[in-house]
């Protein structure tokens, strides 16, 4: 960018290939020729983008910790239809997050506008707010980017300068630099922001799309045209919000997608040790054939021998993280856990079993854009305990609970609740069913073993806010229900899911580490912004006494409720939980036991609030 009165943001620059169409440059064009440098504090949200092995480049703007807005013309040849992973490698740098892979891109249907999702959230940089007031002719905007300048082919810092709106159309604006400052949008600047000054900062109005190159390095001195076209974002904020958020559709009833005992979803037969089974989810069991980007599943291990096993579930075609597990069972116990798993374009998942076992997988619901309900995370609070109210649920019996109430932790009108469910004092193994008022289907949401079994469960709610649990075993059980969150009845409200391939964050066994002692805590850094909510799988290994875990945001208040209850002694037990993220992006976990235990913490996704 060529300007004499401007700011520069510290960061490495990209050089873009020149693609001229009718005299307009349609690739990275924002070096802002004649710009002056800045420390980067003001515009730290401006990103550089590298496209393909040749590293042609452009600019972008961080509008969410995981998403950058840029233009389609920046990523020519890299944009899939209608979305998904890029067709050629793309990497972005913003703040201290350097060379982050772009894992998903979504183009606007009508505009030269594109959203690029990073492989992990950026922390330490505040995303820019998207403006909603239309620009007007004569308005001054600050335009920034990483393109060439009047004197540099590849500056190491982004530049910015003042431009004035010349005209306004439904999807674009024309801008021109101040003649006194000779500002020019240059090659490498495409996708860079046009910003409006507001009280306390700036907001995003548009992004650079096309420009003349007068004043930019490499352009003949006779070229005096310096205008540029910006793609408006102020009137597509709703599209951006919808693209960023995945809302939840709770199936009623749950849909079974795999049962190796009967041959549902794959060939019948017990799976051999260290084998992988791939099966289709999209278009099966109530999951739509297209548009589902993740599923919430109940995964059950049915060991073939007395040695037990563990299962790992992941998108087909993705290499599973070594040693990572989602369901753990010892001996011949049949047990389940809930998991959140991304779906790729082929709509298939793969499941690995460590030892010989049969595998049963039910889909409780799926995540998509524009349907279902957003998520609202809660501070963990007790909802029901049959030990103190109502008595045990008899063998083959049922119990109806009021889950959502006016003024309650889960409000009336919620479509589904995410509960931590603990089966207590089970004398026999069995399975727990759940259905809303008015329903009759009795699909499993948990397979439990004698003693205690616990993990997160999604339950659909009736219009009266109630759900019924059934005890499908030959002995009575007690139930303890903890509210951890709920889904609204509107996809535009609440928070959206952000998917990721399951990743291990903590293993206290690593490098000969010591187990978590009785009643002690450990803080786990999640690498996501404070205030988000994390989907965590908590696994206890080699415990010396029975106990349970508690988890809460660092800086928050320790709850009185339990997670991942585990038996004594030894063995492995896993439980899914959703936990709010606290100070420095950390959660705190306490081992509530009189003995020690090793602890494994895996992240399967995050819930993020709407963008500003």
Coordinates of C-alpha atoms in Angstrom, one line a residue:
X1 CA 0.0 0.0 0.0
X2 CA 1.3 3.4 -0.9
X3 CA 0.5 6.1 1.6
X4 CA 2.4 8.9 3.4
X5 CA 0.0 9.0 6.4
X6 CA -0.6 5.5 7.6
X7 CA 0.1 2.7 10.1
X8 CA 2.0 -0.5 9.6
X9 CA 1.3 -3.8 11.4
X10 CA 4.3 -6.0 12.3
X11 CA 4.3 -9.3 10.5
X12 CA 5.8 -11.1 7.6
X13 CA 4.5 -10.3 4.1
X14 CA 3.3 -12.3 1.1
X15 CA 3.9 -11.7 -2.5
X16 CA 1.0 -12.2 -4.8
X17 CA 0.8 -13.1 -8.5
X18 CA -0.5 -10.4 -10.8
X19 CA -3.8 -11.3 -12.4
X20 CA -5.2 -8.4 -14.4
X21 CA -8.8 -8.4 -15.8
X22 CA -9.7 -5.4 -17.8
X23 CA -7.0 -3.4 -16.1
X24 CA -8.1 -4.4 -12.6
X25 CA -5.9 -6.5 -10.3
X26 CA -7.9 -9.4 -8.8
X27 CA -5.3 -10.9 -6.5
X28 CA -3.5 -9.8 -3.4
X29 CA -3.4 -6.1 -3.7
X30 CA -2.9 -4.3 -0.5
X31 CA 0.6 -3.0 0.2
X32 CA -0.8 0.5 0.5
X33 CA 2.0 2.2 -1.3
X34 CA 3.9 5.0 0.7
X35 CA 2.5 3.7 4.0
X36 CA 4.3 4.3 7.3
X37 CA 5.0 1.5 9.8
X38 CA 3.2 0.7 13.1
X39 CA 3.9 -1.6 16.0
X40 CA 1.0 -3.9 15.2
X41 CA -1.0 -3.2 18.4
X42 CA -3.7 -1.2 16.6
X43 CA -4.4 -3.6 13.7
X44 CA -3.2 -6.9 15.1
X45 CA -6.2 -8.6 13.5
X46 CA -4.8 -8.1 9.9
X47 CA -3.6 -11.4 8.5
X48 CA -1.2 -12.4 5.8
X49 CA -2.3 -15.4 3.7
X50 CA 0.0 -17.8 1.7
X51 CA -1.7 -19.8 -1.1
X52 CA -0.2 -23.0 -2.6
X53 CA 3.4 -24.1 -2.8
X54 CA 4.3 -21.1 -4.8
X55 CA 3.2 -18.9 -1.9
X56 CA 1.3 -16.3 -3.8
X57 CA -0.3 -14.2 -1.2
X58 CA -2.9 -11.8 0.0
X59 CA -4.4 -10.3 3.1
X60 CA -7.2 -11.1 5.5
X61 CA -8.9 -10.0 8.6
X62 CA -9.5 -12.0 11.8
X63 CA -13.2 -11.7 12.7
X64 CA -13.3 -14.6 15.1
X65 CA -10.5 -16.5 16.9
X66 CA -10.8 -19.3 14.3
X67 CA -12.0 -17.4 11.2
X68 CA -10.5 -14.9 8.7
X69 CA -12.5 -13.0 6.1
X70 CA -10.8 -12.4 2.8
X71 CA -11.9 -12.5 -0.9
X72 CA -12.4 -15.3 -3.4
X73 CA -10.1 -13.7 -5.9
X74 CA -7.3 -14.1 -3.4
X75 CA -7.7 -17.8 -3.4
X76 CA -8.2 -18.5 -7.1
X77 CA -7.9 -22.2 -7.7
X78 CA -8.2 -23.1 -4.0
X79 CA -11.9 -22.7 -3.4
X80 CA -14.0 -25.9 -3.3
X81 CA -17.6 -26.0 -4.1
X82 CA -19.8 -25.5 -2.1
X83 CA -17.2 -25.4 0.8
X84 CA -15.0 -27.6 2.9
X85 CA -11.2 -28.0 2.9
X86 CA -9.2 -25.9 0.3
X87 CA -8.1 -27.6 -2.9
X88 CA -4.5 -26.4 -2.4
X89 CA -2.6 -25.7 0.9
X90 CA -3.3 -22.4 2.5
X91 CA -1.6 -20.9 5.5
X92 CA -2.3 -17.8 7.4
X93 CA -0.4 -15.7 10.0
X94 CA -2.0 -13.3 12.5
X95 CA -0.4 -12.0 15.7
X96 CA 1.9 -14.7 17.1
X97 CA 0.1 -17.5 15.3
X98 CA 2.4 -18.0 12.3
X99 CA 1.7 -20.2 9.3
X100 CA -1.5 -21.7 10.6
X101 CA -3.2 -24.1 8.2
X102 CA -6.6 -23.2 6.8
X103 CA -8.8 -26.2 7.1
X104 CA -12.1 -25.0 5.7
X105 CA -13.2 -22.2 3.4
X106 CA -16.7 -21.0 2.7
X107 CA -17.5 -18.5 -0.1
X108 CA -20.3 -16.1 -0.2
X109 CA -22.9 -17.0 -2.9
X110 CA -23.0 -13.6 -4.5
X111 CA -19.9 -11.6 -3.5
X112 CA -16.2 -11.7 -3.8
X113 CA -16.0 -12.7 -0.2
X114 CA -14.7 -15.8 1.6
X115 CA -14.3 -17.1 5.1
X116 CA -11.3 -19.2 6.0
X117 CA -11.2 -21.3 9.1
X118 CA -7.8 -21.8 10.9
X119 CA -6.7 -25.2 12.3
X120 CA -6.9 -23.8 15.8
X121 CA -8.1 -20.6 17.5
X122 CA -5.8 -17.6 17.7
X123 CA -5.3 -16.3 21.2
X124 CA -3.8 -13.0 22.3
X125 CA -5.4 -11.1 19.3
X126 CA -8.8 -9.4 19.6
X127 CA -10.8 -10.0 16.4
X128 CA -12.2 -6.9 14.7
X129 CA -15.9 -6.1 15.2
X130 CA -18.0 -6.2 12.0
X131 CA -19.9 -2.9 11.4
X132 CA -23.6 -2.9 10.5
X133 CA -24.0 0.7 9.4
X134 CA -23.7 1.2 5.6
X135 CA -20.8 3.3 4.3
X136 CA -21.6 6.6 2.6
X137 CA -20.0 8.7 -0.1
X138 CA -17.4 11.0 1.4
X139 CA -16.7 8.8 4.4
X140 CA -13.1 8.3 5.3
X141 CA -12.0 4.7 5.9
X142 CA -8.6 3.2 6.9
X143 CA -7.5 0.5 4.5
X144 CA -4.8 -2.0 5.5
X145 CA -3.0 -5.0 4.1
X146 CA 0.3 -6.9 3.4
X147 CA 0.8 -6.0 -0.3
X148 CA 3.7 -4.3 -2.0
X149 CA 4.4 -0.6 -1.4
X150 CA 5.9 2.0 -3.7
X151 CA 9.4 0.8 -2.8
X152 CA 9.2 -2.8 -1.6
X153 CA 8.1 -5.9 -3.4
X154 CA 7.7 -7.8 -0.1
X155 CA 7.4 -5.6 3.0
X156 CA 7.6 -7.4 6.3
X157 CA 4.8 -5.4 7.8
X158 CA 1.3 -4.5 6.7
X159 CA 0.6 -0.9 5.9
X160 CA -2.5 1.2 6.1
X161 CA -3.7 4.5 4.8
X162 CA -6.8 6.8 4.6
X163 CA -9.2 6.3 1.7
X164 CA -12.4 8.1 0.9
X165 CA -15.6 6.4 -0.3
X166 CA -16.5 7.6 -3.8
X167 CA -19.7 5.6 -4.4
X168 CA -21.8 2.9 -2.7
X169 CA -23.5 -0.1 -4.3
X170 CA -25.4 -3.1 -2.7
X171 CA -22.3 -5.3 -2.6
X172 CA -19.3 -3.0 -3.1
X173 CA -17.9 0.5 -2.6
X174 CA -15.4 2.4 -4.7
X175 CA -12.7 4.2 -2.7
X176 CA -9.8 6.5 -3.6
X177 CA -6.8 7.6 -1.7
X178 CA -6.2 11.1 -0.5
X179 CA -4.5 12.9 -3.4
X180 CA -2.2 14.6 -0.9
X181 CA -1.1 11.3 0.5
X182 CA -1.1 9.3 -2.8
X183 CA -2.6 6.3 -1.2
X184 CA -2.9 3.2 -3.4
X185 CA -4.1 -0.3 -2.9
X186 CA -1.4 -2.6 -4.3
X187 CA -0.9 -6.2 -5.3
X188 CA -0.9 -8.4 -2.2
X189 CA -3.7 -6.3 -0.5
X190 CA -6.8 -8.3 -1.6
X191 CA -8.9 -9.3 1.4
X192 CA -7.4 -6.6 3.6
X193 CA -9.8 -4.6 5.8
X194 CA -11.4 -1.2 5.2
X195 CA -12.1 0.1 8.7
X196 CA -14.3 2.7 10.3
X197 CA -13.1 4.6 13.4
X198 CA -15.6 4.3 16.2
X199 CA -15.5 5.1 19.9
X200 CA -12.8 2.9 21.5
X201 CA -11.5 1.3 18.3
X202 CA -12.4 0.4 14.7
X203 CA -15.0 -1.8 12.9
X204 CA -14.9 -3.7 9.6
X205 CA -16.9 -2.2 6.8
X206 CA -15.4 -3.9 3.7
X207 CA -12.5 -5.8 2.3
X208 CA -10.3 -5.0 -0.7
X209 CA -11.3 -6.8 -3.9
X210 CA -10.0 -5.0 -7.0
X211 CA -7.6 -2.1 -7.6
X212 CA -5.6 -0.1 -10.1
X213 CA -1.9 -0.1 -9.4
X214 CA -0.8 3.5 -9.9
X215 CA 1.9 4.3 -7.4
X216 CA 2.8 0.6 -6.7
X217 CA 6.3 -0.8 -7.2
X218 CA 6.6 -2.3 -10.7
X219 CA 3.8 -0.2 -12.3
X220 CA 4.8 2.3 -15.0
X221 CA 5.0 5.8 -13.7
X222 CA 2.6 6.9 -16.3
X223 CA -0.2 4.9 -14.6
X224 CA -2.1 7.5 -12.6
X225 CA -5.3 5.5 -11.8
X226 CA -5.4 4.7 -8.1
X227 CA -9.0 3.7 -7.3
X228 CA -10.0 0.5 -5.7
X229 CA -13.2 -1.6 -5.2
X230 CA -14.0 -3.0 -1.8
X231 CA -16.5 -5.8 -1.1
X232 CA -19.0 -4.8 1.6
X233 CA -19.3 -6.9 4.8
X234 CA -21.6 -4.5 6.8
X235 CA -24.7 -6.0 5.3
X236 CA -23.7 -9.7 5.3
X237 CA -23.0 -10.0 9.0
X238 CA -25.8 -12.5 9.4
X239 CA -24.3 -14.7 6.7
X240 CA -20.9 -14.6 8.5
X241 CA -22.5 -15.5 11.8
X242 CA -24.5 -18.4 10.3
X243 CA -21.3 -19.7 8.6
X244 CA -19.3 -19.6 11.7
X245 CA -21.8 -21.4 14.0
X246 CA -22.8 -25.1 14.0
X247 CA -26.2 -25.6 15.7
X248 CA -27.5 -28.9 17.1
X249 CA -30.4 -31.0 15.9
X250 CA -31.4 -33.6 18.5
X251 CA -32.8 -36.7 16.7
X252 CA -36.0 -38.2 18.0
X253 CA -35.3 -41.0 18.3
X254 CA -31.6 -41.6 18.1
X255 CA -30.4 -43.3 15.0
X256 CA -28.3 -46.4 15.0
X257 CA -25.6 -46.3 12.4
X258 CA -23.3 -49.3 13.3
X259 CA -23.8 -52.6 15.0
X260 CA -21.2 -55.2 14.1
X261 CA -23.3 -57.9 15.8
X262 CA -26.1 -57.7 13.3
X263 CA -24.2 -56.3 10.3
X264 CA -25.9 -52.8 10.5
X265 CA -23.6 -50.3 8.8
X266 CA -20.8 -52.8 8.1
X267 CA -20.2 -56.5 7.6
X268 CA -21.4 -58.6 10.6
X269 CA -18.8 -60.1 12.9
X270 CA -16.7 -59.3 16.0
X271 CA -13.9 -57.0 15.1
X272 CA -10.3 -58.3 15.5
X273 CA -7.8 -56.6 17.7
X274 CA -6.2 -53.5 16.3
X275 CA -8.7 -53.4 13.4
X276 CA -10.5 -50.4 11.9
X277 CA -14.1 -50.4 10.7
X278 CA -15.4 -47.6 8.4
X279 CA -19.1 -46.9 8.1
X280 CA -21.4 -44.2 6.6
X281 CA -23.2 -41.8 8.8
X282 CA -24.5 -39.1 6.4
X283 CA -27.9 -40.2 5.1
X284 CA -28.3 -42.8 7.8
X285 CA -30.4 -43.0 11.0
X286 CA -31.9 -39.5 10.5
X287 CA -28.7 -37.7 9.7
X288 CA -29.1 -35.8 6.5
X289 CA -27.1 -36.8 3.4
X290 CA -25.5 -33.4 3.2
X291 CA -25.0 -30.5 5.5
X292 CA -24.1 -32.3 8.7
X293 CA -20.6 -31.3 9.8
X294 CA -20.3 -33.2 13.1
X295 CA -22.3 -35.8 15.1
X296 CA -23.0 -36.5 18.8
X297 CA -22.8 -40.2 19.2
X298 CA -23.2 -42.9 21.9
X299 CA -20.3 -45.3 21.4
X300 CA -20.6 -48.8 23.0
X301 CA -17.8 -51.4 23.3
X302 CA -18.9 -55.1 23.6
X303 CA -15.6 -56.9 24.4
X304 CA -15.2 -60.4 22.9
X305 CA -12.8 -61.5 25.7
X306 CA -12.1 -60.9 29.3
X307 CA -9.2 -58.5 28.5
X308 CA -11.3 -55.4 27.8
X309 CA -10.6 -52.9 25.0
X310 CA -10.7 -49.3 24.0
X311 CA -12.3 -47.6 21.0
X312 CA -11.3 -44.6 19.0
X313 CA -13.7 -42.8 16.7
X314 CA -12.6 -40.3 14.0
X315 CA -13.5 -39.0 10.5
X316 CA -12.7 -41.6 7.8
X317 CA -9.5 -40.7 6.0
X318 CA -8.0 -39.0 9.0
X319 CA -5.1 -40.5 10.8
X320 CA -6.2 -41.2 14.4
X321 CA -4.1 -39.7 17.1
X322 CA -1.9 -42.4 18.6
X323 CA -3.2 -43.9 21.9
X324 CA -6.2 -41.6 22.0
X325 CA -9.4 -43.4 23.2
X326 CA -13.0 -42.5 23.7
X327 CA -14.4 -45.6 25.3
X328 CA -12.5 -47.8 27.7
X329 CA -13.7 -51.0 29.3
X330 CA -12.0 -53.8 31.3
X331 CA -12.9 -57.4 31.5
X332 CA -16.1 -58.3 29.6
X333 CA -18.0 -55.3 30.7
X334 CA -20.3 -53.6 28.1
X335 CA -19.9 -49.8 28.5
X336 CA -20.4 -46.6 26.5
X337 CA -19.4 -43.0 26.3
X338 CA -20.6 -40.0 24.3
X339 CA -18.4 -38.4 21.7
X340 CA -18.5 -35.4 19.3
X341 CA -16.9 -36.3 16.0
X342 CA -16.5 -34.2 12.8
X343 CA -17.9 -35.4 9.5
X344 CA -16.0 -34.8 6.3
X345 CA -17.5 -34.4 2.9
X346 CA -17.8 -38.2 2.4
X347 CA -20.0 -38.5 5.5
X348 CA -18.1 -41.5 6.8
X349 CA -16.5 -42.3 10.2
X350 CA -13.9 -44.9 11.2
X351 CA -13.7 -46.7 14.6
X352 CA -10.6 -48.5 15.9
X353 CA -10.7 -51.3 18.5
X354 CA -7.6 -52.1 20.5
X355 CA -8.7 -55.7 21.4
X356 CA -11.4 -57.9 19.8
X357 CA -14.9 -56.5 20.3
X358 CA -18.2 -55.8 18.8
X359 CA -19.1 -52.1 18.4
X360 CA -22.5 -50.3 18.5
X361 CA -22.9 -46.6 17.6
X362 CA -26.0 -44.5 17.9
X363 CA -26.3 -40.9 16.7
X364 CA -28.0 -38.7 19.3
X365 CA -27.9 -35.7 17.0
X366 CA -25.9 -33.8 14.4
X367 CA -24.5 -30.3 14.0
X368 CA -25.3 -28.2 11.0
X369 CA -25.8 -24.6 9.9
X370 CA -29.1 -22.9 10.0
X371 CA -31.2 -25.5 11.8
X372 CA -31.7 -26.9 15.3
X373 CA -30.6 -24.8 18.3
X374 CA -27.5 -23.1 19.6
X375 CA -25.8 -24.2 22.8
X376 CA -25.7 -22.4 26.2
X377 CA -23.1 -23.7 28.6
X378 CA -23.9 -23.7 32.3
X379 CA -22.0 -23.7 35.5
X380 CA -22.4 -27.3 36.6
X381 CA -25.4 -27.6 38.9
X382 CA -27.3 -30.6 40.4
X383 CA -30.6 -31.3 38.7
X384 CA -31.8 -34.6 40.3
X385 CA -30.6 -37.3 42.7
X386 CA -32.9 -40.3 43.2
X387 CA -30.9 -41.3 46.3
X388 CA -32.4 -38.3 48.1
X389 CA -35.7 -37.9 46.2
X390 CA -37.9 -40.4 44.5
X391 CA -36.0 -43.6 45.4
X392 CA -34.3 -46.1 43.1
X393 CA -35.7 -46.8 39.6
X394 CA -36.7 -50.4 39.6
X395 CA -35.5 -53.0 37.1
X396 CA -37.2 -52.4 33.7
X397 CA -38.8 -49.3 35.2
X398 CA -38.8 -45.7 34.3
X399 CA -38.8 -42.2 35.8
X400 CA -39.8 -38.9 34.4
X401 CA -37.8 -35.8 35.4
X402 CA -38.6 -32.1 34.9
X403 CA -35.4 -30.8 33.3
X404 CA -36.4 -27.3 31.9
X405 CA -38.4 -24.9 34.0
X406 CA -39.2 -21.2 33.9
X407 CA -36.4 -19.6 36.0
X408 CA -34.4 -22.8 36.2
X409 CA -30.8 -23.4 35.1
X410 CA -32.3 -24.9 31.9
X411 CA -35.1 -22.6 30.9
X412 CA -38.5 -23.6 29.6
X413 CA -38.4 -23.8 25.8
X414 CA -35.1 -25.5 25.6
X415 CA -35.1 -28.1 22.9
X416 CA -32.5 -30.5 24.4
X417 CA -30.3 -30.7 27.5
X418 CA -26.7 -31.8 27.9
X419 CA -26.6 -33.6 31.3
X420 CA -23.9 -35.4 33.1
X421 CA -25.6 -38.7 34.0
X422 CA -24.4 -41.0 36.7
X423 CA -25.8 -44.5 37.2
X424 CA -25.2 -45.3 40.9
X425 CA -25.5 -48.6 42.9
X426 CA -26.1 -50.7 39.9
X427 CA -26.1 -54.4 40.9
X428 CA -26.1 -55.5 37.2
X429 CA -25.1 -54.1 33.9
X430 CA -27.7 -52.7 31.5
X431 CA -28.5 -49.7 29.4
X432 CA -30.3 -46.4 30.0
X433 CA -32.9 -45.1 27.6
X434 CA -34.3 -41.6 27.3
X435 CA -37.2 -40.0 25.4
X436 CA -39.2 -36.8 25.7
X437 CA -42.8 -36.5 27.0
X438 CA -45.1 -37.8 24.4
X439 CA -42.4 -40.1 22.9
X440 CA -42.3 -43.8 23.2
X441 CA -39.0 -44.9 21.6
X442 CA -36.5 -46.2 24.1
X443 CA -33.0 -45.9 22.4
X444 CA -29.9 -46.3 24.5
X445 CA -28.1 -43.2 25.7
X446 CA -25.7 -45.0 28.1
X447 CA -24.6 -48.6 28.6
X448 CA -23.6 -49.1 32.3
X449 CA -21.7 -51.6 34.3
X450 CA -22.3 -52.7 37.9
X451 CA -21.4 -50.0 40.4
X452 CA -21.1 -46.5 38.9
X453 CA -21.0 -45.3 35.3
X454 CA -21.0 -41.6 34.2
X455 CA -20.7 -39.5 31.1
X456 CA -22.4 -36.6 29.3
X457 CA -25.8 -37.5 27.6
X458 CA -27.9 -35.4 25.3
X459 CA -31.7 -35.7 26.0
X460 CA -34.5 -34.3 23.9
X461 CA -37.1 -32.4 25.9
X462 CA -40.8 -32.4 25.5
X463 CA -42.8 -29.2 25.3
X464 CA -43.3 -29.5 29.0
X465 CA -39.5 -29.5 29.6
X466 CA -39.6 -33.2 30.8
X467 CA -37.7 -36.3 29.7
X468 CA -38.1 -39.9 30.8
X469 CA -35.3 -42.3 31.6
X470 CA -35.7 -46.1 31.5
X471 CA -33.6 -48.6 33.5
X472 CA -33.1 -51.5 31.1
X473 CA -31.4 -53.9 33.5
X474 CA -32.4 -56.7 35.9
X475 CA -31.7 -54.7 39.0
X476 CA -32.7 -51.3 40.4
X477 CA -30.4 -48.2 39.9
X478 CA -30.1 -44.7 41.2
X479 CA -29.6 -41.7 38.9
X480 CA -27.7 -38.5 39.5
X481 CA -28.3 -35.7 36.9
X482 CA -26.1 -32.6 36.5
X483 CA -27.0 -29.8 34.2
X484 CA -24.0 -28.8 32.1
X485 CA -25.7 -27.0 29.2
X486 CA -28.7 -26.9 26.9
X487 CA -29.7 -26.2 23.3
X488 CA -32.1 -23.5 22.4
X489 CA -35.0 -24.0 19.9
X490 CA -33.5 -21.4 17.5
X491 CA -30.3 -21.8 15.4
X492 CA -29.7 -18.0 15.6
X493 CA -29.5 -18.0 19.5
X494 CA -26.9 -19.5 21.8
X495 CA -23.4 -20.6 20.9
X496 CA -22.1 -22.6 18.0
X497 CA -19.9 -25.7 17.9
X498 CA -16.4 -25.5 16.5
X499 CA -15.2 -29.0 15.5
X500 CA -11.7 -30.4 15.7
X501 CA -10.2 -33.8 15.4
X502 CA -9.8 -35.2 18.9
X503 CA -6.5 -34.1 20.4
X504 CA -4.8 -35.1 23.7
X505 CA -4.0 -32.1 25.9
X506 CA -2.8 -33.9 29.1
X507 CA -1.4 -37.3 30.0
X508 CA 0.0 -37.4 33.5
X509 CA 1.9 -40.6 32.6
X510 CA 4.0 -38.8 30.0
X511 CA 7.7 -38.8 30.7
X512 CA 7.3 -40.8 33.9
X513 CA 5.0 -38.2 35.4
X514 CA 3.4 -38.7 38.8
X515 CA -0.3 -39.4 39.2
X516 CA -2.8 -36.9 40.5
X517 CA -2.8 -37.3 44.3
X518 CA -5.9 -37.5 46.4
X519 CA -8.0 -34.3 46.3
X520 CA -5.4 -32.4 44.3
X521 CA -5.9 -30.2 41.2
X522 CA -4.3 -29.8 37.8
X523 CA -4.8 -26.9 35.4
X524 CA -5.1 -27.8 31.7
X525 CA -4.4 -25.2 29.0
X526 CA -6.8 -25.6 26.1
X527 CA -5.4 -23.1 23.6
X528 CA -8.8 -21.4 23.2
X529 CA -10.1 -18.0 24.4
X530 CA -11.3 -17.6 27.9
X531 CA -15.1 -17.6 28.0
X532 CA -15.5 -20.4 25.5
X533 CA -16.7 -23.9 26.5
X534 CA -14.7 -27.1 25.8
X535 CA -15.9 -30.6 24.9
X536 CA -13.5 -32.8 26.9
X537 CA -13.1 -36.5 27.3
X538 CA -11.7 -37.2 30.8
X539 CA -10.0 -40.6 31.3
X540 CA -8.9 -42.0 34.6
X541 CA -6.1 -44.6 34.5
X542 CA -4.6 -46.8 37.3
X543 CA -6.5 -45.3 40.1
X544 CA -5.9 -46.7 43.6
X545 CA -9.3 -45.8 45.1
X546 CA -12.7 -45.0 43.8
X547 CA -13.6 -41.4 43.2
X548 CA -14.7 -38.8 40.7
X549 CA -13.5 -35.7 39.0
X550 CA -14.6 -32.1 39.1
X551 CA -13.9 -29.6 36.4
X552 CA -14.4 -25.8 36.2
X553 CA -13.0 -22.7 34.6
X554 CA -9.8 -21.4 36.2
X555 CA -10.8 -18.2 38.1
X556 CA -14.3 -19.7 38.6
X557 CA -16.0 -21.4 41.6
X558 CA -15.5 -25.2 42.1
X559 CA -18.8 -27.0 41.6
X560 CA -20.3 -29.5 44.1
X561 CA -21.1 -31.9 41.3
X562 CA -19.1 -34.8 39.9
X563 CA -17.8 -35.9 36.5
X564 CA -16.3 -39.2 35.2
X565 CA -17.0 -41.2 38.4
X566 CA -14.7 -44.2 38.6
X567 CA -14.5 -47.5 40.5
X568 CA -11.8 -49.0 42.7
X569 CA -9.2 -50.1 42.1
X570 CA -7.3 -49.8 38.8
X571 CA -8.7 -50.0 35.3
X572 CA -9.6 -47.3 32.9
X573 CA -12.8 -45.2 32.8
X574 CA -13.7 -42.3 30.4
X575 CA -16.5 -39.7 30.5
X576 CA -17.3 -36.9 28.2
X577 CA -18.0 -33.4 29.7
X578 CA -18.5 -29.8 28.6
X579 CA -16.6 -27.3 30.8
X580 CA -16.4 -23.5 30.6
X581 CA -12.9 -22.2 29.9
X582 CA -11.4 -19.8 32.4
X583 CA -8.5 -17.4 32.8
X584 CA -5.6 -17.9 30.3
X585 CA -7.7 -20.4 28.4
X586 CA -7.5 -23.0 31.2
X587 CA -9.8 -25.4 33.1
X588 CA -9.1 -26.8 36.5
X589 CA -9.7 -30.5 37.3
X590 CA -9.7 -32.0 40.8
X591 CA -9.3 -35.7 41.7
X592 CA -12.0 -36.2 44.4
X593 CA -10.7 -39.4 45.9
X594 CA -8.8 -40.8 48.8
X595 CA -6.4 -42.3 46.3
X596 CA -4.3 -41.2 43.4
X597 CA -5.0 -41.6 39.7
X598 CA -3.4 -40.8 36.3
X599 CA -5.5 -38.4 34.2
X600 CA -5.9 -38.1 30.4
X601 CA -7.6 -35.0 28.9
X602 CA -8.6 -34.9 25.3
X603 CA -10.5 -32.1 23.5
X604 CA -13.1 -32.9 20.9
X605 CA -14.4 -29.4 20.1
X606 CA -15.4 -26.1 21.5
X607 CA -18.6 -24.0 21.8
X608 CA -18.0 -20.4 20.9
X609 CA -20.2 -17.3 21.5
X610 CA -21.5 -15.3 18.5
X611 CA -19.1 -12.8 16.9
X612 CA -19.4 -9.2 17.9

